[in-house]
Tab-separated table of C-alpha atoms in Angstrom:
chain	number	residue	atom	x	y	z
A	251	UNK	CA	5.050	90.035	12.463
A	252	UNK	CA	1.459	88.820	12.482
A	253	UNK	CA	0.072	87.327	15.681
A	254	UNK	CA	-2.435	84.516	15.232
A	255	UNK	CA	-4.718	82.920	17.744
A	256	UNK	CA	-4.285	79.405	19.118
A	257	UNK	CA	-7.163	76.961	19.491
A	258	UNK	CA	-6.831	75.150	22.792
A	259	UNK	CA	-8.256	71.780	23.762
A	260	UNK	CA	-11.555	73.396	24.772
A	261	UNK	CA	-11.927	74.722	21.238
A	262	UNK	CA	-11.779	78.255	22.557
A	263	UNK	CA	-9.641	80.914	20.931
A	264	UNK	CA	-6.818	82.303	23.107
A	265	UNK	CA	-4.759	85.208	21.883
A	266	UNK	CA	-0.941	84.834	22.066
A	267	UNK	CA	-0.713	88.008	24.148
A	268	UNK	CA	-2.736	86.295	26.883
A	269	UNK	CA	-0.478	83.237	26.806
A	270	UNK	CA	2.529	85.490	27.215
A	271	UNK	CA	0.921	87.126	30.235
A	272	UNK	CA	0.072	83.750	31.759
A	273	UNK	CA	3.619	82.500	31.171
A	274	UNK	CA	5.117	85.637	32.754
A	275	UNK	CA	2.843	85.292	35.787
A	276	UNK	CA	3.847	81.658	36.231
A	277	UNK	CA	7.529	82.591	35.956
A	278	UNK	CA	7.143	85.296	38.605
A	279	UNK	CA	5.316	82.868	40.893
A	280	UNK	CA	8.214	80.417	40.604
A	281	UNK	CA	10.717	83.173	41.299
A	282	UNK	CA	8.965	84.169	44.517
A	283	UNK	CA	7.682	80.818	45.786
A	284	UNK	CA	8.616	80.102	49.393
A	285	UNK	CA	10.552	76.884	50.115
A	286	UNK	CA	8.776	74.213	52.127
A	287	UNK	CA	9.301	74.447	55.919
A	288	UNK	CA	10.354	78.101	55.568
A	289	UNK	CA	8.541	81.389	56.068
A	290	UNK	CA	8.944	84.278	53.664
A	291	UNK	CA	8.313	87.899	54.560
A	292	UNK	CA	9.207	90.513	51.993
A	293	UNK	CA	12.774	89.731	50.918
A	294	UNK	CA	13.554	87.625	54.022
A	295	UNK	CA	13.478	83.822	53.892
A	296	UNK	CA	13.554	82.199	57.343
A	297	UNK	CA	14.354	78.469	57.418
A	298	UNK	CA	16.112	78.323	60.777
A	299	UNK	CA	15.645	75.325	63.055
A	300	UNK	CA	13.546	73.300	60.630
A	301	UNK	CA	15.773	70.211	60.444
A	302	UNK	CA	16.990	70.858	56.901
A	303	UNK	CA	19.824	68.598	55.786
A	304	UNK	CA	20.558	70.562	52.614
A	305	UNK	CA	20.016	74.056	51.238
A	306	UNK	CA	16.497	74.343	49.707
A	307	UNK	CA	16.413	74.506	45.912
A	308	UNK	CA	13.614	77.013	45.290
A	309	UNK	CA	14.796	80.095	47.195
A	310	UNK	CA	13.258	83.251	45.653
A	311	UNK	CA	15.751	85.104	43.482
A	312	UNK	CA	14.936	88.447	45.102
A	313	UNK	CA	15.917	87.227	48.600
A	314	UNK	CA	18.082	89.686	50.532
A	315	UNK	CA	18.242	87.867	53.864
A	316	UNK	CA	18.428	84.078	54.188
A	317	UNK	CA	18.376	82.329	57.567
A	318	UNK	CA	19.456	78.685	57.478
A	319	UNK	CA	20.931	78.538	60.968
A	320	UNK	CA	20.228	75.776	63.467
A	321	UNK	CA	19.738	72.997	60.921
A	322	UNK	CA	21.582	69.793	59.975
A	323	UNK	CA	23.216	70.934	56.747
A	324	UNK	CA	26.541	69.131	56.212
A	325	UNK	CA	27.798	70.502	52.905
A	326	UNK	CA	27.464	73.670	50.829
A	327	UNK	CA	27.563	72.807	47.128
A	328	UNK	CA	28.784	75.109	44.399
A	329	UNK	CA	25.295	75.729	43.002
A	330	UNK	CA	23.311	75.923	46.270
A	331	UNK	CA	22.999	79.720	46.091
A	332	UNK	CA	23.166	80.190	42.324
A	333	UNK	CA	21.101	83.145	41.128
A	334	UNK	CA	20.768	84.824	44.545
A	335	UNK	CA	22.374	88.015	43.306
A	336	UNK	CA	20.556	90.315	45.737
A	337	UNK	CA	21.447	88.429	48.915
A	338	UNK	CA	22.957	90.658	51.608
A	339	UNK	CA	22.780	88.532	54.780
A	340	UNK	CA	23.385	84.772	54.946
A	341	UNK	CA	23.053	82.921	58.262
A	342	UNK	CA	24.573	79.419	58.240
A	343	UNK	CA	25.711	79.111	61.851
A	344	UNK	CA	24.964	76.131	64.083
A	345	UNK	CA	24.775	73.503	61.356
A	346	UNK	CA	27.078	70.541	60.692
A	347	UNK	CA	28.823	71.997	57.653
A	348	UNK	CA	32.165	70.340	57.004
A	349	UNK	CA	32.790	71.459	53.423
A	350	UNK	CA	32.040	74.602	51.421
A	351	UNK	CA	32.793	74.100	47.740
A	352	UNK	CA	34.717	76.821	45.935
A	353	UNK	CA	32.325	78.995	43.935
A	354	UNK	CA	29.419	78.570	46.369
A	355	UNK	CA	29.255	82.321	47.048
A	356	UNK	CA	30.260	83.605	43.594
A	357	UNK	CA	26.813	84.961	42.638
A	358	UNK	CA	26.473	86.968	45.864
A	359	UNK	CA	28.157	90.205	44.858
A	360	UNK	CA	25.945	92.169	47.270
A	361	UNK	CA	26.646	89.905	50.269
A	362	UNK	CA	27.520	91.962	53.358
A	363	UNK	CA	27.265	89.538	56.290
A	364	UNK	CA	28.052	85.820	56.387
A	365	UNK	CA	27.915	83.692	59.526
A	366	UNK	CA	29.406	80.196	59.367
A	367	UNK	CA	30.306	79.876	63.035
A	368	UNK	CA	29.606	76.748	65.093
A	369	UNK	CA	29.991	74.294	62.235
A	370	UNK	CA	32.534	71.575	61.420
A	371	UNK	CA	34.657	73.324	58.798
A	372	UNK	CA	38.194	71.980	58.781
A	373	UNK	CA	39.551	73.802	55.701
A	374	UNK	CA	39.050	77.064	53.808
A	375	UNK	CA	39.268	76.827	50.015
A	376	UNK	CA	41.361	79.541	48.398
A	377	UNK	CA	39.399	82.249	46.545
A	378	UNK	CA	36.173	81.231	48.302
A	379	UNK	CA	35.202	84.918	48.673
A	380	UNK	CA	36.754	86.245	45.459
A	381	UNK	CA	33.459	87.761	44.205
A	382	UNK	CA	32.282	89.111	47.561
A	383	UNK	CA	33.717	92.617	47.444
A	384	UNK	CA	30.827	93.949	49.563
A	385	UNK	CA	31.399	91.453	52.394
A	386	UNK	CA	32.021	93.391	55.615
A	387	UNK	CA	31.445	90.790	58.349
A	388	UNK	CA	32.580	87.157	58.263
A	389	UNK	CA	32.225	84.845	61.270
A	390	UNK	CA	34.116	81.538	61.025
A	391	UNK	CA	34.577	81.004	64.758
A	392	UNK	CA	33.998	77.709	66.584
A	393	UNK	CA	34.857	75.394	63.707
A	394	UNK	CA	37.760	72.975	63.202
A	395	UNK	CA	39.731	75.077	60.710
A	396	UNK	CA	43.394	74.126	60.854
A	397	UNK	CA	45.045	76.435	58.324
A	398	UNK	CA	44.591	79.828	56.649
A	399	UNK	CA	45.727	79.706	52.992
A	400	UNK	CA	47.395	82.687	51.359
A	401	UNK	CA	44.382	83.421	49.138
A	402	UNK	CA	41.650	82.529	51.640
A	403	UNK	CA	40.237	86.076	51.756
A	404	UNK	CA	41.359	87.314	48.342
A	405	UNK	CA	38.633	89.521	46.871
A	406	UNK	CA	36.924	90.404	50.170
A	407	UNK	CA	38.528	93.834	50.112
A	408	UNK	CA	35.824	95.554	52.191
A	409	UNK	CA	36.001	93.102	55.096
A	410	UNK	CA	35.822	94.916	58.451
A	411	UNK	CA	35.085	92.141	60.948
A	412	UNK	CA	36.763	88.719	60.701
A	413	UNK	CA	36.260	86.151	63.470
A	414	UNK	CA	38.480	83.053	63.448
A	415	UNK	CA	38.599	82.300	67.171
A	416	UNK	CA	38.028	78.863	68.707
A	417	UNK	CA	39.294	76.830	65.768
A	418	UNK	CA	42.344	74.572	65.513
A	419	UNK	CA	44.477	76.922	63.410
A	420	UNK	CA	48.163	76.054	63.468
A	421	UNK	CA	49.230	77.347	60.065
A	422	UNK	CA	48.856	80.884	58.679
A	423	UNK	CA	50.366	81.246	55.236
A	424	UNK	CA	52.383	84.357	54.499
A	425	UNK	CA	50.161	87.076	53.032
A	426	UNK	CA	46.881	85.523	54.199
A	427	UNK	CA	45.618	88.866	55.583
A	428	UNK	CA	47.457	91.205	53.205
A	429	UNK	CA	44.406	92.385	51.260
A	430	UNK	CA	42.362	93.204	54.382
A	431	UNK	CA	43.366	96.850	54.698
A	432	UNK	CA	40.000	97.948	56.066
A	433	UNK	CA	39.851	95.348	58.832
A	434	UNK	CA	38.683	96.695	62.202
A	435	UNK	CA	38.112	93.460	64.155
A	436	UNK	CA	40.262	90.311	63.986
A	437	UNK	CA	39.915	87.445	66.465
A	438	UNK	CA	42.461	84.605	66.416
A	439	UNK	CA	42.279	83.603	70.063
A	440	UNK	CA	41.853	80.001	71.276
A	441	UNK	CA	43.678	78.315	68.419
A	442	UNK	CA	46.913	76.313	68.091
A	443	UNK	CA	49.068	79.041	66.547
A	444	UNK	CA	52.785	78.701	67.311
A	445	UNK	CA	54.212	81.312	64.954
A	446	UNK	CA	52.981	84.007	62.575
A	447	UNK	CA	54.673	85.274	59.388
A	448	UNK	CA	56.497	88.589	59.790
A	449	UNK	CA	54.366	91.732	59.370
A	450	UNK	CA	51.126	89.767	58.943
A	451	UNK	CA	49.085	92.589	60.501
A	452	UNK	CA	51.028	95.637	59.291
A	453	UNK	CA	48.492	96.503	56.589
A	454	UNK	CA	45.573	97.073	58.966
A	455	UNK	CA	45.629	100.745	60.011
A	456	UNK	CA	41.995	100.670	61.200
A	457	UNK	CA	42.350	97.638	63.495
A	458	UNK	CA	40.708	98.409	66.862
A	459	UNK	CA	39.939	94.914	68.205
A	460	UNK	CA	42.585	92.193	68.026
A	461	UNK	CA	42.653	88.961	70.026
A	462	UNK	CA	45.488	86.435	69.928
A	463	UNK	CA	45.420	85.044	73.466
A	464	UNK	CA	45.106	81.337	74.319
A	465	UNK	CA	47.404	80.061	71.574
A	466	UNK	CA	50.717	78.159	71.602
A	467	UNK	CA	53.036	81.004	70.595
A	468	UNK	CA	56.693	79.998	70.569
A	469	UNK	CA	58.637	83.167	71.293
A	470	UNK	CA	61.859	82.640	69.351
A	471	UNK	CA	63.647	85.020	66.986
A	472	UNK	CA	60.920	84.659	64.345
A	473	UNK	CA	58.282	86.210	66.610
A	474	UNK	CA	60.268	89.241	67.782
A	475	UNK	CA	58.392	91.469	65.325
A	476	UNK	CA	55.083	90.727	67.090
A	477	UNK	CA	56.357	92.094	70.406
A	478	UNK	CA	57.180	95.446	68.854
A	479	UNK	CA	53.902	95.493	66.935
A	480	UNK	CA	51.909	94.932	70.139
A	481	UNK	CA	53.859	97.565	72.088
A	482	UNK	CA	52.941	100.121	69.437
A	483	UNK	CA	49.271	99.236	69.964
A	484	UNK	CA	48.864	98.920	73.747
A	485	UNK	CA	45.047	98.785	73.682
A	486	UNK	CA	44.733	95.640	71.550
A	487	UNK	CA	46.091	92.111	71.704
A	488	UNK	CA	45.891	92.011	75.490
A	489	UNK	CA	46.959	88.811	77.288
A	490	UNK	CA	48.888	87.521	74.268
A	491	UNK	CA	51.387	85.237	75.995
A	492	UNK	CA	54.348	83.031	75.141
A	493	UNK	CA	53.873	79.279	75.522
A	494	UNK	CA	57.538	78.574	74.902
A	495	UNK	CA	60.418	78.319	75.316
A	496	UNK	CA	60.260	77.392	79.001
A	497	UNK	CA	62.146	80.522	80.086
A	498	UNK	CA	59.459	82.786	78.573
A	499	UNK	CA	56.362	80.676	79.196
A	500	UNK	CA	53.478	82.746	80.577
A	501	UNK	CA	55.033	86.127	79.781
A	502	UNK	CA	53.127	88.701	77.769
A	503	UNK	CA	54.667	88.871	74.292
A	504	UNK	CA	54.704	92.678	74.391
A	505	UNK	CA	56.825	92.647	77.552
A	506	UNK	CA	59.540	90.348	76.201
A	507	UNK	CA	62.651	92.235	75.112
A	508	UNK	CA	64.041	91.822	71.622
A	509	UNK	CA	67.216	90.169	72.909
A	510	UNK	CA	65.133	87.437	74.554
A	511	UNK	CA	63.636	86.313	71.239
A	512	UNK	CA	66.441	83.983	70.246
A	513	UNK	CA	67.019	80.913	68.121
A	514	UNK	CA	69.725	78.986	70.014
A	515	UNK	CA	72.698	77.903	67.956
A	516	UNK	CA	71.515	79.600	64.782
A	517	UNK	CA	71.176	83.275	65.636
A	518	UNK	CA	69.133	85.639	63.515
A	519	UNK	CA	70.004	83.692	60.372
A	520	UNK	CA	67.833	80.802	61.497
A	521	UNK	CA	65.471	79.301	58.978
A	522	UNK	CA	62.112	81.055	59.123
A	523	UNK	CA	59.354	78.509	59.806
A	524	UNK	CA	56.561	78.547	57.287
A	525	UNK	CA	53.652	76.455	56.153
A	526	UNK	CA	52.815	75.910	52.518
A	527	UNK	CA	49.399	74.537	51.697
A	528	UNK	CA	49.688	74.007	47.949
A	529	UNK	CA	50.604	70.318	47.889
A	530	UNK	CA	50.589	69.358	51.551
A	531	UNK	CA	53.355	68.463	53.938
A	532	UNK	CA	54.126	66.045	56.736
A	533	UNK	CA	52.584	67.228	60.047
A	534	UNK	CA	55.244	68.206	62.560
A	535	UNK	CA	54.135	65.612	65.106
A	536	UNK	CA	54.016	62.747	62.583
A	537	UNK	CA	56.525	60.789	60.515
A	538	UNK	CA	56.210	60.329	56.763
A	539	UNK	CA	57.991	57.773	54.607
A	540	UNK	CA	57.253	55.891	51.372
A	541	UNK	CA	53.738	57.301	51.110
A	542	UNK	CA	52.839	56.378	54.699
A	543	UNK	CA	51.864	59.127	57.167
A	544	UNK	CA	52.247	57.797	60.707
A	545	UNK	CA	50.448	59.841	63.399
A	546	UNK	CA	49.851	57.053	65.916
A	547	UNK	CA	49.506	58.068	69.553
A	548	UNK	CA	50.178	61.790	69.078
A	549	UNK	CA	47.266	63.094	71.148
A	550	UNK	CA	45.389	64.345	68.092
A	551	UNK	CA	41.782	65.432	68.534
A	552	UNK	CA	41.114	66.079	64.834
A	553	UNK	CA	42.371	64.983	61.431
A	554	UNK	CA	45.486	67.062	60.592
A	555	UNK	CA	45.114	69.542	57.738
A	556	UNK	CA	47.374	69.935	54.725
A	557	UNK	CA	48.470	66.310	54.582
A	558	UNK	CA	50.667	65.113	51.697
A	559	UNK	CA	48.463	64.725	48.627
A	560	UNK	CA	50.490	61.728	47.460
A	561	UNK	CA	50.088	59.621	50.616
A	562	UNK	CA	48.743	56.107	50.149
A	563	UNK	CA	48.299	55.187	53.815
A	564	UNK	CA	47.582	57.149	56.986
A	565	UNK	CA	47.765	55.752	60.511
A	566	UNK	CA	45.763	57.729	63.063
A	567	UNK	CA	45.097	55.072	65.690
A	568	UNK	CA	45.593	55.617	69.438
A	569	UNK	CA	44.546	59.275	69.407
A	570	UNK	CA	41.581	61.241	70.785
A	571	UNK	CA	39.766	61.921	67.513
A	572	UNK	CA	36.014	62.175	68.177
A	573	UNK	CA	34.475	62.842	64.764
A	574	UNK	CA	35.281	62.641	61.061
A	575	UNK	CA	33.796	65.674	59.239
A	576	UNK	CA	32.443	65.663	55.686
A	577	UNK	CA	35.141	65.427	53.033
A	578	UNK	CA	37.902	64.941	55.611
A	579	UNK	CA	39.915	62.687	53.309
A	580	UNK	CA	38.500	63.730	49.929
A	581	UNK	CA	41.623	65.642	48.730
A	582	UNK	CA	43.812	62.559	49.115
A	583	UNK	CA	42.747	60.521	46.099
A	584	UNK	CA	45.647	58.044	46.288
A	585	UNK	CA	44.763	56.754	49.753
A	586	UNK	CA	44.507	52.967	49.931
A	587	UNK	CA	44.452	52.440	53.697
A	588	UNK	CA	43.110	54.504	56.623
A	589	UNK	CA	43.457	53.336	60.218
A	590	UNK	CA	41.342	55.234	62.764
A	591	UNK	CA	41.117	52.468	65.341
A	592	UNK	CA	41.382	53.113	69.075
A	593	UNK	CA	40.130	56.685	69.020
A	594	UNK	CA	36.982	58.171	70.572
A	595	UNK	CA	35.018	58.415	67.342
A	596	UNK	CA	31.273	58.723	67.800
A	597	UNK	CA	30.369	60.267	64.451
A	598	UNK	CA	31.522	59.806	60.856
A	599	UNK	CA	29.955	62.017	58.181
A	600	UNK	CA	28.411	60.078	55.268
A	601	UNK	CA	30.742	61.700	52.714
A	602	UNK	CA	33.896	61.730	54.842
A	603	UNK	CA	35.576	59.350	52.380
A	604	UNK	CA	33.952	60.601	49.193
A	605	UNK	CA	36.061	60.256	46.050
A	606	UNK	CA	38.570	57.743	47.439
A	607	UNK	CA	38.445	55.293	44.546
A	608	UNK	CA	41.674	53.557	45.578
A	609	UNK	CA	40.654	52.955	49.202
A	610	UNK	CA	40.608	49.251	50.082
A	611	UNK	CA	41.031	49.229	53.875
A	612	UNK	CA	39.331	51.365	56.517
A	613	UNK	CA	39.572	50.599	60.247
A	614	UNK	CA	37.436	52.497	62.763
A	615	UNK	CA	37.137	50.304	65.863
A	616	UNK	CA	36.611	52.005	69.224
A	617	UNK	CA	39.017	51.883	72.215
A	618	UNK	CA	37.057	49.036	73.805
A	619	UNK	CA	36.617	47.160	70.582
A	620	UNK	CA	32.952	48.121	70.337
A	621	UNK	CA	31.800	49.085	66.856
A	622	UNK	CA	30.245	52.495	66.400
A	623	UNK	CA	27.081	53.200	64.438
A	624	UNK	CA	28.741	54.547	61.327
A	625	UNK	CA	27.458	54.967	57.804
A	626	UNK	CA	29.925	53.207	55.532
A	627	UNK	CA	31.438	55.290	52.721
A	628	UNK	CA	29.723	55.175	49.382
A	629	UNK	CA	32.277	54.842	46.609
A	630	UNK	CA	32.158	53.124	43.221
A	631	UNK	CA	32.928	49.395	42.975
A	632	UNK	CA	33.123	48.742	46.694
A	633	UNK	CA	31.776	46.491	49.405
A	634	UNK	CA	31.958	46.782	53.175
A	635	UNK	CA	31.633	44.529	56.186
A	636	UNK	CA	31.860	44.923	59.955
A	637	UNK	CA	34.114	42.355	61.626
A	638	UNK	CA	35.221	42.279	65.254
A	639	UNK	CA	34.441	45.955	65.808
A	640	UNK	CA	36.316	47.019	62.674
A	641	UNK	CA	34.720	48.497	59.581
A	642	UNK	CA	36.625	46.958	56.671
A	643	UNK	CA	36.310	48.482	53.239
A	644	UNK	CA	37.265	46.562	50.111
A	645	UNK	CA	37.594	47.462	46.462
A	646	UNK	CA	36.422	45.013	43.801
A	647	UNK	CA	39.414	45.842	41.651
């Protein structure tokens, strides 16, 4: 192949080899440019506490440590970290993250440490960590997570430290921890757990720190296995206590005898309680009929997880709900009416109602009838108005 010269606008002759060098230099400069508001040192990009509302777009591809903590990020999109194949440490704690889209971490095959604590996560997508085989430490504490799906940690086979404390977990699907054979630290304390599938922790021979205290464990026949499991490991799981039934309330689970774990009237053949997250179900404290989920006056402090996907109306008034996180209702595409009136809501995320094309009525008045300062949902073909302390949402169709 013969290389010819190119005559530029200045009438000077520039050899193609030089243009190739200039192009390569420009490409390298783009690959290593530091995002605005951040500082870059070596392979570390520090953007913490800079007021960011979204993940910067021009993060250098050779970044190994990325600090985004202490910002105002509300959502992690699927392509936010695309191309960051060398990333080992990702700090996302102390933001306002309510949703992490599946696939967001897929390019990070070298990721070892991920901190997402102190955010507003209410759900964990299945297979979120399927490409993170090197992940050894994952902190999800102090969020609003309500359920652990069966495939939540599938793929994270090298995980050693998993922190799930101080959430609102009430449902753990069978097999959720099965692949975590190398786990050394597991914290589940300060949640709303009432029961746990049989043998959930039997595949963790290296477990040395385990916390399950401050939950709502109901010590019936389905939880007898946990007592034996704890007795065999007297140095972990300390202060794990029964919350019910009344006769066992306050007792350490490990000290309750097998004969005391009973299911009155049904014996050992009692139906094993379980939670299935595939298509949603009616929350235990609510009533569901004809597409209407009625959770009025149930003392709720957060939107229940795993609601029926086919519901058309949900009534959540007269509760203690304080905030609506991003994407809280997004999975429920058939919703036409949402009633959140008479709660303690002070914050509604801008995309809390994203994707609800059928929604035509949304009520969010406060207990005293005073309207809050809320950003109305942005959905196609819609209009909104505030009347008498109620945010009403109408569809043009």
